[in-house]
XYZ file of C-alpha atoms in Angstrom:
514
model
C 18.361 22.224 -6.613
C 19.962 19.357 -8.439
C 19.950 19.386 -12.483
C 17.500 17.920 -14.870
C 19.880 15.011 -16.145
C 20.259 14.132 -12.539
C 17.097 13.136 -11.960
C 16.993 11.484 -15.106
C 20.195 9.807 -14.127
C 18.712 8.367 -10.629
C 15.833 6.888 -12.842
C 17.727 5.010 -14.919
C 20.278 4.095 -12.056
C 17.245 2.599 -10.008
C 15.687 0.612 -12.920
C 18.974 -0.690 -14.380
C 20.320 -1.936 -11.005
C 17.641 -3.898 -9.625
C 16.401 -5.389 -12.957
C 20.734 -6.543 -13.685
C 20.284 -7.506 -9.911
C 16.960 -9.679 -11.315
C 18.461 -11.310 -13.702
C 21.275 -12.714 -12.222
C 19.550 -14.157 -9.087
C 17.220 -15.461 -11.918
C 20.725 -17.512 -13.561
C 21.857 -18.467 -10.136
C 18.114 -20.333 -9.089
C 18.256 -23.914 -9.062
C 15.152 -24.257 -10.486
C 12.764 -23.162 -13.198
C 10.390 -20.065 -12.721
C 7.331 -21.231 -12.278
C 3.745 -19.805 -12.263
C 3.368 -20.751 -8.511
C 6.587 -19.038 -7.716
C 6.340 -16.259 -9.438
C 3.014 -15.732 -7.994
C 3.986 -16.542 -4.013
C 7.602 -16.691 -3.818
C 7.186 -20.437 -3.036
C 5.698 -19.860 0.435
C 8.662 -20.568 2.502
C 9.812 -16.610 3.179
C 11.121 -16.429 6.707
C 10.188 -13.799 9.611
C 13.360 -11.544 8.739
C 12.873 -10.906 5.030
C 9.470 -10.984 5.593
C 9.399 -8.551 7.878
C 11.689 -5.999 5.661
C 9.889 -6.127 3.027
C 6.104 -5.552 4.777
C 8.149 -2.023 6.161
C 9.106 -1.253 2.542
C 5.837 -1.968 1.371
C 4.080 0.100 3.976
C 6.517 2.643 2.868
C 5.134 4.705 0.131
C 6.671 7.580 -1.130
C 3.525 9.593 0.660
C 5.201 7.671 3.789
C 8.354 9.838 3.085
C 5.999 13.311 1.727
C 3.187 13.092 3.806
C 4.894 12.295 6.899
C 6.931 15.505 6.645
C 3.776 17.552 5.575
C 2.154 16.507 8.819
C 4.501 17.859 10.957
C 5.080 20.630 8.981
C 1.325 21.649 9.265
C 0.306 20.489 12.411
C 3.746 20.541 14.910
C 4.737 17.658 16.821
C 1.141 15.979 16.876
C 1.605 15.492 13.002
C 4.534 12.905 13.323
C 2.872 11.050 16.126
C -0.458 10.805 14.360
C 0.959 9.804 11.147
C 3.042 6.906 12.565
C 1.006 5.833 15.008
C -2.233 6.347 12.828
C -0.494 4.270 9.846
C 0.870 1.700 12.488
C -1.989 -0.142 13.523
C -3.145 -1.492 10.793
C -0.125 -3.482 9.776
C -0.251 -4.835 13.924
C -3.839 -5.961 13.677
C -3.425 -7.634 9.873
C -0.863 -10.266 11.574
C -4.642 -11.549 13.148
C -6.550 -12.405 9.528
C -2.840 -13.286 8.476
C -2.905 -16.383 10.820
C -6.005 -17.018 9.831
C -5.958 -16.922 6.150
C -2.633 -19.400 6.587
C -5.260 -22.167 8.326
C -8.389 -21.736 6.117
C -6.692 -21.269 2.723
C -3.187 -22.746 2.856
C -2.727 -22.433 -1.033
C -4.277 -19.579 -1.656
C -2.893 -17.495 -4.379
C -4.757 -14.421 -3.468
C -7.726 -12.960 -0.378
C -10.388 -12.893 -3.274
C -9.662 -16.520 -4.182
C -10.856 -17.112 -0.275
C -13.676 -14.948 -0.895
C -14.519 -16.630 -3.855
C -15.012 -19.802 -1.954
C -16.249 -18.054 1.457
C -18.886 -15.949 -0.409
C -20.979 -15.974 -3.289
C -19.799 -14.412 -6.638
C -21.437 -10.998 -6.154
C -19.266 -10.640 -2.896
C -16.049 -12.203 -4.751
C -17.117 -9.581 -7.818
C -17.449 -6.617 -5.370
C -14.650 -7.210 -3.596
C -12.466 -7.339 -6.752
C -13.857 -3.971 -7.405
C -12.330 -2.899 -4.335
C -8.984 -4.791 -4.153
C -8.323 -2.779 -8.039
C -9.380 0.650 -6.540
C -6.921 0.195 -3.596
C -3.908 -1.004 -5.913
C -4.787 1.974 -8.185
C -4.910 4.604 -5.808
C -1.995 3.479 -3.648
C 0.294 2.831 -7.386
C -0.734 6.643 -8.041
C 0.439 7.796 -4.997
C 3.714 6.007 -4.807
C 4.117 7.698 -8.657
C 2.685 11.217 -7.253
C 5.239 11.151 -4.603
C 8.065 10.094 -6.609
C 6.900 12.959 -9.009
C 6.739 16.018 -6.958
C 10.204 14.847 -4.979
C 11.966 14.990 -8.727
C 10.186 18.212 -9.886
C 10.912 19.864 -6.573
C 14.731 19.064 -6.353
C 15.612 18.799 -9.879
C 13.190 20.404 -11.454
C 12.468 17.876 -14.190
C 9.088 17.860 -15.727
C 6.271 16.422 -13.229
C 4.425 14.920 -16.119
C 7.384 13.097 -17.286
C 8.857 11.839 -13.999
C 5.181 10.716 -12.858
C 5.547 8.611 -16.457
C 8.966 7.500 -15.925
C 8.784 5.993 -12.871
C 6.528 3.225 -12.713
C 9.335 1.983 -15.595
C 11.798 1.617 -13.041
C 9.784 -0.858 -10.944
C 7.877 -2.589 -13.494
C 10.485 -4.196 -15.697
C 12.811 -5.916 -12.930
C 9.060 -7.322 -11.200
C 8.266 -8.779 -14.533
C 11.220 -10.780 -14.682
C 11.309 -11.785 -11.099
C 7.954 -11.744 -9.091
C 7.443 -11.719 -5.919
C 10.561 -13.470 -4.934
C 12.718 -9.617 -6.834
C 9.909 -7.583 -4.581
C 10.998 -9.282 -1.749
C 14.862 -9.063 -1.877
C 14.769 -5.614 -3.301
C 12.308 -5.098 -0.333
C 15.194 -5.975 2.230
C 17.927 -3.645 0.529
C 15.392 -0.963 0.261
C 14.768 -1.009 4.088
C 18.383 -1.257 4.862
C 19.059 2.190 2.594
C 15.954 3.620 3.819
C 17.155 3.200 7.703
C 20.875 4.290 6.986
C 19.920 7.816 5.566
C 17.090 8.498 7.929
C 20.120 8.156 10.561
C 21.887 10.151 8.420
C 19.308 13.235 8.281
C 18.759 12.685 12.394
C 22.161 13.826 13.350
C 22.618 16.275 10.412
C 19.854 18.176 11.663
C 20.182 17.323 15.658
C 24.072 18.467 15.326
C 23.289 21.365 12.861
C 20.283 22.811 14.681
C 19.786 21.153 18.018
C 16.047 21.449 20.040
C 15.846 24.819 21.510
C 16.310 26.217 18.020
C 13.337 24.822 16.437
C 11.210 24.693 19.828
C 11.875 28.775 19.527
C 10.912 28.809 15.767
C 7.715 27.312 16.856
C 7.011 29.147 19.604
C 6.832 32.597 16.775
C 4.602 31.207 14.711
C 0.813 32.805 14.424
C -0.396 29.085 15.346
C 2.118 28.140 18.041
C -0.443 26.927 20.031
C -1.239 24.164 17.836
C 2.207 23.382 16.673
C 3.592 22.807 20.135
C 0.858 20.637 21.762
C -0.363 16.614 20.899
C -4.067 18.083 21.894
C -3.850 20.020 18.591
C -7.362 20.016 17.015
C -6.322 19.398 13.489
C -3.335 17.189 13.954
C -6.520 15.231 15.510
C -8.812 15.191 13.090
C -5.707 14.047 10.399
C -5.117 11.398 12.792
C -8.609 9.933 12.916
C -9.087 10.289 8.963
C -5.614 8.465 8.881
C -6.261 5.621 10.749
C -9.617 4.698 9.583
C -8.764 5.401 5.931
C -5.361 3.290 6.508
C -7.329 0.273 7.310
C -8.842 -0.171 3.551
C -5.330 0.043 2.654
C -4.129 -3.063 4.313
C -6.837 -4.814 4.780
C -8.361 -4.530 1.052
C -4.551 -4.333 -0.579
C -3.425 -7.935 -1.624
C 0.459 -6.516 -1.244
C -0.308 -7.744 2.213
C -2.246 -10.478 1.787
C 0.662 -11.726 -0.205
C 3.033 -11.028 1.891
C 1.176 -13.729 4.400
C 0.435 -16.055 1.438
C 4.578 -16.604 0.679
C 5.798 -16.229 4.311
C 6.674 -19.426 6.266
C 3.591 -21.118 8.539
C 6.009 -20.070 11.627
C 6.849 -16.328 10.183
C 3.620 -14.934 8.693
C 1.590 -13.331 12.447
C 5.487 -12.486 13.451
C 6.401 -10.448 10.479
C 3.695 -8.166 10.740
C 4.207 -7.294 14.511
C 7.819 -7.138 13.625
C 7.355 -5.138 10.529
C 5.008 -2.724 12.102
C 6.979 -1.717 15.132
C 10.069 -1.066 13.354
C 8.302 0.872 10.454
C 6.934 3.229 13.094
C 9.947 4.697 12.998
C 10.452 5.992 9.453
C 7.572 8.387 9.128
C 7.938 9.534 12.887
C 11.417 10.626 12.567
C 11.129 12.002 8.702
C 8.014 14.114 9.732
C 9.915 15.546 12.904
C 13.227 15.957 11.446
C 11.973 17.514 8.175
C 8.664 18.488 8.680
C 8.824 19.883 12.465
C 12.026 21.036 11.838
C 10.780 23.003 8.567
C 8.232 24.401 10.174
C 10.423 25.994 13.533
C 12.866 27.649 11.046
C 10.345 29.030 8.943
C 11.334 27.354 5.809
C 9.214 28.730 2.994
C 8.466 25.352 1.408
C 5.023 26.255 -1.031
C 3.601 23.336 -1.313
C 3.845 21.193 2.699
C 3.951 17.691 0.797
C 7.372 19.251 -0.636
C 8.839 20.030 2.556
C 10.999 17.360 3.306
C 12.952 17.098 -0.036
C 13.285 21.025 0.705
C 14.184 20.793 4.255
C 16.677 18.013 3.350
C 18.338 20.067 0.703
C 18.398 22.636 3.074
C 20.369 20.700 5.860
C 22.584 18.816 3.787
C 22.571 20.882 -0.108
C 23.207 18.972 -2.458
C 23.854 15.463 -0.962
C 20.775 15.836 1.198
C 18.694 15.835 -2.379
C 20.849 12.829 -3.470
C 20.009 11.114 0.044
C 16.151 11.988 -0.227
C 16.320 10.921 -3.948
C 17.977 8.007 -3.073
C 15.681 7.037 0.244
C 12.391 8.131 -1.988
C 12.892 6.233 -4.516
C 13.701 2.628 -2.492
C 10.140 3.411 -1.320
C 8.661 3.798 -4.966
C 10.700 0.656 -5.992
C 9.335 -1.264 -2.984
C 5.905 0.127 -2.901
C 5.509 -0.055 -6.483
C 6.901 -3.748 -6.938
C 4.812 -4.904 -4.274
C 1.455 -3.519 -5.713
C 2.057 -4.528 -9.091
C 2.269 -8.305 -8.265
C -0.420 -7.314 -6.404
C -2.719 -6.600 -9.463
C -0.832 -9.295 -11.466
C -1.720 -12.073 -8.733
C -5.574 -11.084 -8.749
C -5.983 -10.444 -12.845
C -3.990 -13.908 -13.262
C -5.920 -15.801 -10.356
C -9.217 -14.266 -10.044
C -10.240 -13.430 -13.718
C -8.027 -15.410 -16.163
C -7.426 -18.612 -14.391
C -11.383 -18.353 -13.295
C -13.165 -17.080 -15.625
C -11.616 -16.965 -19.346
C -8.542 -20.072 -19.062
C -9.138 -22.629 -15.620
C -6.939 -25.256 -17.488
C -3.991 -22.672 -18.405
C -0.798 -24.284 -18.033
C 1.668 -23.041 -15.509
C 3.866 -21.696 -18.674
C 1.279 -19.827 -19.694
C -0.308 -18.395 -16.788
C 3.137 -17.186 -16.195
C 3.516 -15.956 -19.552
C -0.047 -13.962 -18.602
C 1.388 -12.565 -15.560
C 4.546 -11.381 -17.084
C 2.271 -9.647 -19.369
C -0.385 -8.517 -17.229
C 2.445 -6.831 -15.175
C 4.118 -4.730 -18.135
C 0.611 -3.711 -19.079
C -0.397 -2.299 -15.666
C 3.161 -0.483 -14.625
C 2.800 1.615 -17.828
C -0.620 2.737 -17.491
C -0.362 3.807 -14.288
C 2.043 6.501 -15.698
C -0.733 7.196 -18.104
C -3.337 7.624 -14.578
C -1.048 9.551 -12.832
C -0.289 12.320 -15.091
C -3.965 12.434 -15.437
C -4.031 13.076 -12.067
C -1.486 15.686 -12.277
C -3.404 17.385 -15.146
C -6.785 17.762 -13.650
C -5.221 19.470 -10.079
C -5.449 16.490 -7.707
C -2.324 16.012 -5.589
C -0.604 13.864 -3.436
C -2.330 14.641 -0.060
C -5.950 14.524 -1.352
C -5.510 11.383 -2.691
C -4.073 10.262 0.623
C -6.822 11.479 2.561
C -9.705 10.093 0.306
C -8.316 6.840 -0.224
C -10.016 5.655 2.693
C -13.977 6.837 1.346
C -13.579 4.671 -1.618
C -11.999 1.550 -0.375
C -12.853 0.806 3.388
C -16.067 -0.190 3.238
C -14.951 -3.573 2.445
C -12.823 -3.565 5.837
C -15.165 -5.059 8.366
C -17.018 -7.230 5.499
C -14.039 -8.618 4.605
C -12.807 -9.285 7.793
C -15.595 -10.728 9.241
C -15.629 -13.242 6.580
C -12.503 -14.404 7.219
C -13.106 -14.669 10.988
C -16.738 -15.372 12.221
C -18.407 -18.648 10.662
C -22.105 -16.607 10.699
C -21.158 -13.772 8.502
C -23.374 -13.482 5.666
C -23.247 -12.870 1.636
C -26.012 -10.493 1.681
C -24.873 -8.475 4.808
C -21.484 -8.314 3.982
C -22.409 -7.414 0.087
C -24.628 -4.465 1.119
C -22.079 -3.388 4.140
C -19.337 -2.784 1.454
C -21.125 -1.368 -1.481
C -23.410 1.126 1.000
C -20.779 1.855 3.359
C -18.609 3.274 0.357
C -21.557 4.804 -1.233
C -22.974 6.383 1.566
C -19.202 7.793 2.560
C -19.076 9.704 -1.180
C -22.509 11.038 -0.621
C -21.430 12.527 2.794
C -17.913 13.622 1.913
C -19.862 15.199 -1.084
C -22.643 17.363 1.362
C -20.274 18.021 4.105
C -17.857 19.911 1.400
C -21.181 21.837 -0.130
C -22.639 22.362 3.081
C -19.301 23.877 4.970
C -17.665 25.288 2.033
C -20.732 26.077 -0.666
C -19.273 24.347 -3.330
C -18.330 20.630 -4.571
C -14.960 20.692 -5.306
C -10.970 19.702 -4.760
C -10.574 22.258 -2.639
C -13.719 21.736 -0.356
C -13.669 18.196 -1.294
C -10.223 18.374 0.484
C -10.980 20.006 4.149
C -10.588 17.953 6.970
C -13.824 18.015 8.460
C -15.347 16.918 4.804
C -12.816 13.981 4.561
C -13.233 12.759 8.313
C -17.259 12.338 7.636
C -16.795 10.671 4.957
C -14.242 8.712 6.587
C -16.565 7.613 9.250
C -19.396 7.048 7.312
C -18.082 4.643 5.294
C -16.962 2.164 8.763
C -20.302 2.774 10.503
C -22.287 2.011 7.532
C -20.363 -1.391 6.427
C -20.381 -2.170 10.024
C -24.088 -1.908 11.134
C -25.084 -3.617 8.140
C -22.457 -6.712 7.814
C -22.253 -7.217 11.486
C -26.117 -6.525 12.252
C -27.248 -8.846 9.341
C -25.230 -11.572 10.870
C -26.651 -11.219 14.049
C -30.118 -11.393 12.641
C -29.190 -14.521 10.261
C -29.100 -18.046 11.358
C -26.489 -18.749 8.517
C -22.889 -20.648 9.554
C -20.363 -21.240 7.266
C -18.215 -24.550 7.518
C -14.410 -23.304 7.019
C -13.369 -26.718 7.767
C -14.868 -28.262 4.158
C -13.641 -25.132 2.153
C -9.796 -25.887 3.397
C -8.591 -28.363 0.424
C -10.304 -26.624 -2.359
C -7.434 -24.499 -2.941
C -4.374 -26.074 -4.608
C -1.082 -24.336 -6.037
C -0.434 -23.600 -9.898
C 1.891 -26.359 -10.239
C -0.441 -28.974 -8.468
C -2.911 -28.349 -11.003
C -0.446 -28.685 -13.741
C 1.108 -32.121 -12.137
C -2.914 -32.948 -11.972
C -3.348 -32.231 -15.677
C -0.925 -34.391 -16.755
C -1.672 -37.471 -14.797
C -5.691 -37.119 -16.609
C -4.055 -36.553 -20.002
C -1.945 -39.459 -19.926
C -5.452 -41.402 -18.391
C -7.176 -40.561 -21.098
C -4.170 -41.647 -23.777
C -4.227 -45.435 -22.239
């Protein structure tokens, strides 16, 4: 284990380097910061940085933690599931990425398009959801972070899971999306170097036929040694279903398409996708696996692979976790809190308390709104911490709460005869119905309604699956049943930048002085 002040030490090296780092790309622009750009990064991000920085958002610290507990649990279906489970999502988003580009070329965020698309109970629902997802996925970048520091250094849970969102939050107020995007590309660059690193450390120091025979011991060898494992299965299908509210409903990625180039926004996502496969495959097999075959007495499984990389490397393989972890809190946590910022800023002040705000002080708002928001997710977290809820059932339960706004959402943005009524009632029943049967599934297998039962597999993968049938059969069966057909053609010039309202402004202000 690594000392208290060292974690404290990594903290405040993090935060003080990339905000410095902030401030002088902010002296060296040629231009003023603008709303507009602080909100989209001036839409002209090419297919390489955009690319870097959708695999460091994807990312998360439970990316890193969850990975590893996967493999550690489950054997070598645990890596495969997790990746591949995780993967899809960001391959099937560059789709509705192309297609939010045509249909809403100055859109700030998705819920400005569903604004105009739908009618304002959908665009008020569907903010509902796109503030749950940038909650839950915030607390679990902060959870992560958290039990990495306590479990290497030992420093106070509570206080790291407060500390941390400090270390992304001040450099993103100062620099918007255009900081989350370069510290996006360092991040990945650091991330890819150590995982290398931890590959051959544990390759050269252990080699195959050790760990197969470790896992060939075990009580449960049968499981950990075959991809037809029952419950690396069952992780796999809660995974990807529940990973699909987390793209689809997260404006981090909608953003990301938003400021990429025309040319670069359906590329970075294949791009991004395929190449972030290989971060949570390799981390769950060469920690987690390889935990698991030496019979590494971890405790807690989301705390293996801090503890496996200590083990492997001592002291420098806590520094190298540390280090690797905590590019994934910066770039997950940057990325969601200009998500939040972009749809408080676009979708309630600037549409429902100030439309004429100038583009000084909407950004003034933003800078605001951003500060506010990284802080009290410490607050949430510790919360979280104090009432016994953990990394991996939040990870596992994201998808109840915010996927039922998946296929609604999605057909909206593709198929002209989606309706407001279906695709209201698919969203808010599909999640509903999901609680109620993650809720009776855990009383009716395990006799009780609580984290623990609330936490079983088989309770989270009905809920899971609940939520996507429901949403579906109503939204897409409504449809079918309507005669309704929207015209995407006449909704394409009703969205205009920040700045073209401001330049708009002025020309009817100096109208109305002649």
């Amino acid at each position: 284990m690594l000392s208290t002040s060292t974690g404290y030490l990594i903290l405040f090296i993090f935060g003080s380097f990339f905000t410095i780092l902030t401030i002088v790309m902010q002296r060296r622009r040629k231009t003023a910061m603008t709303a507009e750009q602080f909100s989209t990064a001036g839409r002209n991000v090419g297919v390489g940085l955009a690319s870097a920085s959708i695999i460091a958002a994807w990312t998360w610290a439970a990316t890193l933690m969850m990975s590893s507990s996967t493999g550690f649990q489950y054997g070598i279906s645990g890596p495969y599931w997790y990746a591949a489970g995780a993967c899809i999502q960001v391959l099937l988003f560059a789709i509705v990425a192309i297609h939010l580009k045509r249909k809403a070329p100055k859109a700030h965020t998705f819920l400005e398009f569903i604004g105009k698309r739908f009618d304002k109970k959908n665009h008020k629902l569907m903010m509902v959801f796109a503030l749950m997802t940038n909650i839950i996925v915030t607390s679990m970048v902060i959870l992560g972070g958290a039990i990495a520091l306590n479990s290497l250094t030992g420093m106070n849970i509570y206080i790291a899971a407060f500390l941390i969102p400090l270390t992304f939050t001040i450099y993103t107020m100062i620099g918007g999306l255009k900081a989350s995007f370069i510290a996006d590309y360092l991040n990945t660059v650091m991330i890819f170097v150590i995982l290398t690193i931890f590959a051959a450390a544990v390759y050269m120091q252990f080699g195959v036929q050790t760990v197969y025979e470790g896992l060939r011991s075990l009580p449960e060898s049968q499981q950990m040694l075959t991809m037809a494992s029952i419950p690396g299965l069952l992780f796999g299908m809660i995974n990807i279903i529940g990973n699909f509210g987390t793209v689809f409903v997260d404006q981090s990625y909608w953003q990301r398409a938003i400021a990429s180039k025309d040319s670069a926004a359906s590329k970075a996502y294949i791009y991004g996708g395929i190449a972030w496969f290989s971060i949570p495959f390799a981390i769950a097999t060469f920690l987690g696996v390889t935990a698991a075959g030496l019979g590494l007495n971890v405790g807690d499984p989301d705390a293996s692979a801090p503890l496996m990389a200590a083990h492997v490397l001592g002291t420098v393989g806590s520094i190298l976790f540390l280090v690797m972890l905590f590019m994934a809190v910066m770039s997950t946590g940057a990325a969601e809190l200009t998500a939040i910022t972009n749809i408080i800023v676009t979708d309630i002040y600037r549409k429902s308390i100030n439309p004429l705000a100038s583009s000084a002080k909407t950004l003034k708002v933003s800078r605001i709104v951003t500060l506010s928001f990284g802080l009290a997710m410490g607050v949430f977290s510790v919360l979280l911490f104090s009432i016994g809820i953990g990394l991996g059932f939040v990870y596992m339960a994201m998808g109840i709460f915010v996927s039922g706004a998946v296929i609604p959402l999605t057909i909206g943005l593709l198929w002209k005869r989606a309706t407001n009524n279906g695709c209201f009632w698919g969203a808010l029943l599909g999640m509903v119905s999901g609680v109620t049967v993650w809720n009776v599934s855990a009383y009716v297998m395990h006799g009780a309604i609580n984290v623990e039962s609330l936490g079983h597999l088989h309770s989270m993968l009905f809920g899971n699956l609940t939520v996507f049938i429901v949403s579906g059969v109503i939204s897409i069966g409504h449809a079918l049943m309507s005669n309704e057909q929207f015209d995407f053609e006449a909704m394409k010039d009703s969205f205009k930048s920040f700045d073209d309202e401001q330049e708009e402004l002025i020309v009817v202000a100096k109208k109305e002085v002649v």
